[in-house]
CSV table of C-alpha atoms in Angstrom, one decimal:
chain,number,residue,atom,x,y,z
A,268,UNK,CA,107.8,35.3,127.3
A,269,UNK,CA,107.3,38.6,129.5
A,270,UNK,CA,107.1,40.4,125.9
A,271,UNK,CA,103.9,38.2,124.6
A,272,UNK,CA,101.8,38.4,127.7
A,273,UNK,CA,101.7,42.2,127.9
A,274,UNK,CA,100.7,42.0,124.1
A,275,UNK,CA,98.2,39.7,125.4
A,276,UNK,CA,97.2,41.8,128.4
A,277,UNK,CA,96.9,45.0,126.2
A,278,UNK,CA,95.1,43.2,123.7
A,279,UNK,CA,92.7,41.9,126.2
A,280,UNK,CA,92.2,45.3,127.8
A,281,UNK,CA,91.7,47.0,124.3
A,282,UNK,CA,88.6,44.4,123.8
A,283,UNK,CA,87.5,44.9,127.5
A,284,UNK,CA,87.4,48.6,127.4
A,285,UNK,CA,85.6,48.5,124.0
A,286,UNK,CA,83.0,46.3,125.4
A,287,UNK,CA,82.8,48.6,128.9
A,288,UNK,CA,82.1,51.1,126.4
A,289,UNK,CA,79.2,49.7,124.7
A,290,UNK,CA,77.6,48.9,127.9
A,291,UNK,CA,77.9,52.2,129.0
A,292,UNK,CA,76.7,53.4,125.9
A,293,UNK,CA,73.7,51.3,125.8
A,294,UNK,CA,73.0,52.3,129.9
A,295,UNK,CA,73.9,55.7,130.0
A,296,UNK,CA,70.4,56.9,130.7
A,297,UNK,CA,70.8,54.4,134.0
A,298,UNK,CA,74.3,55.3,134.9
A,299,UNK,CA,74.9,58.6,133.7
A,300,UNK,CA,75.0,60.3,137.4
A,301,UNK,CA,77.8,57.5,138.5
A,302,UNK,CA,79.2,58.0,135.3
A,303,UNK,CA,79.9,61.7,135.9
A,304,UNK,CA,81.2,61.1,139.9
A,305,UNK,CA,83.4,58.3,138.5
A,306,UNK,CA,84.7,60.7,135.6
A,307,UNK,CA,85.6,64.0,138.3
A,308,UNK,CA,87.1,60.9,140.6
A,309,UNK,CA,89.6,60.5,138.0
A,310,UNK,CA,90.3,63.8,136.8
A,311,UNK,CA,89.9,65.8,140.0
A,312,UNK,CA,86.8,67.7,139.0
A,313,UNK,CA,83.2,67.7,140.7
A,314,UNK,CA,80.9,65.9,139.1
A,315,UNK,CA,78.2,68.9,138.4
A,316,UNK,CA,81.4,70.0,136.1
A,317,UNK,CA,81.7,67.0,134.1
A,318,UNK,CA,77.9,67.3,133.3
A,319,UNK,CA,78.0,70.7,131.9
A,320,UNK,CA,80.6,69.2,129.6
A,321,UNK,CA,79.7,69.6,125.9
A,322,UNK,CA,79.4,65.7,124.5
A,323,UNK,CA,82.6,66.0,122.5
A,324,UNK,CA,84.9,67.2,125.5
A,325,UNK,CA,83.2,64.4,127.5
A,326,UNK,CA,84.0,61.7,124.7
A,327,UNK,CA,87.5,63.1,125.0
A,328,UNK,CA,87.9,62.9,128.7
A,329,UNK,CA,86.4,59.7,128.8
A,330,UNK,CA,89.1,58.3,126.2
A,331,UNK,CA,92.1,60.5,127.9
A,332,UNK,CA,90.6,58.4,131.5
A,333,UNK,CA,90.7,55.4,129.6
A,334,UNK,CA,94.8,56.0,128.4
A,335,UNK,CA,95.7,56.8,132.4
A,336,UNK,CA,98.3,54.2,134.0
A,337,UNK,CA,96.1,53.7,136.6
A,338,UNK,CA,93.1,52.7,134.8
A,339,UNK,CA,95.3,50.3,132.4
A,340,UNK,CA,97.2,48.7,135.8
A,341,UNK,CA,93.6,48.1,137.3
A,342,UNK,CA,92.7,46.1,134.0
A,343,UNK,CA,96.4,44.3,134.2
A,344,UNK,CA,95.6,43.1,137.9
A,345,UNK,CA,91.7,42.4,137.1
A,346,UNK,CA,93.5,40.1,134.4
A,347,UNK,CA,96.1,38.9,136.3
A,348,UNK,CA,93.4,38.1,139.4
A,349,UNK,CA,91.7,35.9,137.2
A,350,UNK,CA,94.5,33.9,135.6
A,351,UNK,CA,94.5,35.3,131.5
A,352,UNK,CA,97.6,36.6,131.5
């Protein structure tokens, strides 16, 4: 039912977003300039301003990006696209 497959979906999301995080974690030193633009994309701040962040207020934004509805709809549709829920 409609009930199980958005368990499902948020399940699979939860595991997805862990395992983006690892990967980011393990390539910040590659990514950390896209990180920051991609970060003030989605909390209408510049990216210069998201580096200046201490590391706890940047955890924090990171996890309050990763609880926005549009972040969790892209994951829905990516999942949707490609048939797992």
């Amino acid at each position: 039912n409609e009930e199980n497959k958005d368990k499902i979906a948020n399940e699979i999301c939860s595991h997805i977003m862990i395992s983006v995080g690892i990967i980011i974690l393990e390539n910040l030193e590659n990514i950390e300039k896209d990180l920051y633009v991609f970060a003030g994309s989605m909390c209408g701040k510049e990216p210069k301003e998201i580096e200046e962040l201490n590391p706890n207020d940047f955890l924090e934004l990171l996890i309050s990006i990763s609880k926005m509805d549009d972040f969790k709809d892209f994951f829905s549709q990516a999942l949707k696209l490609v048939g797992l829920v």
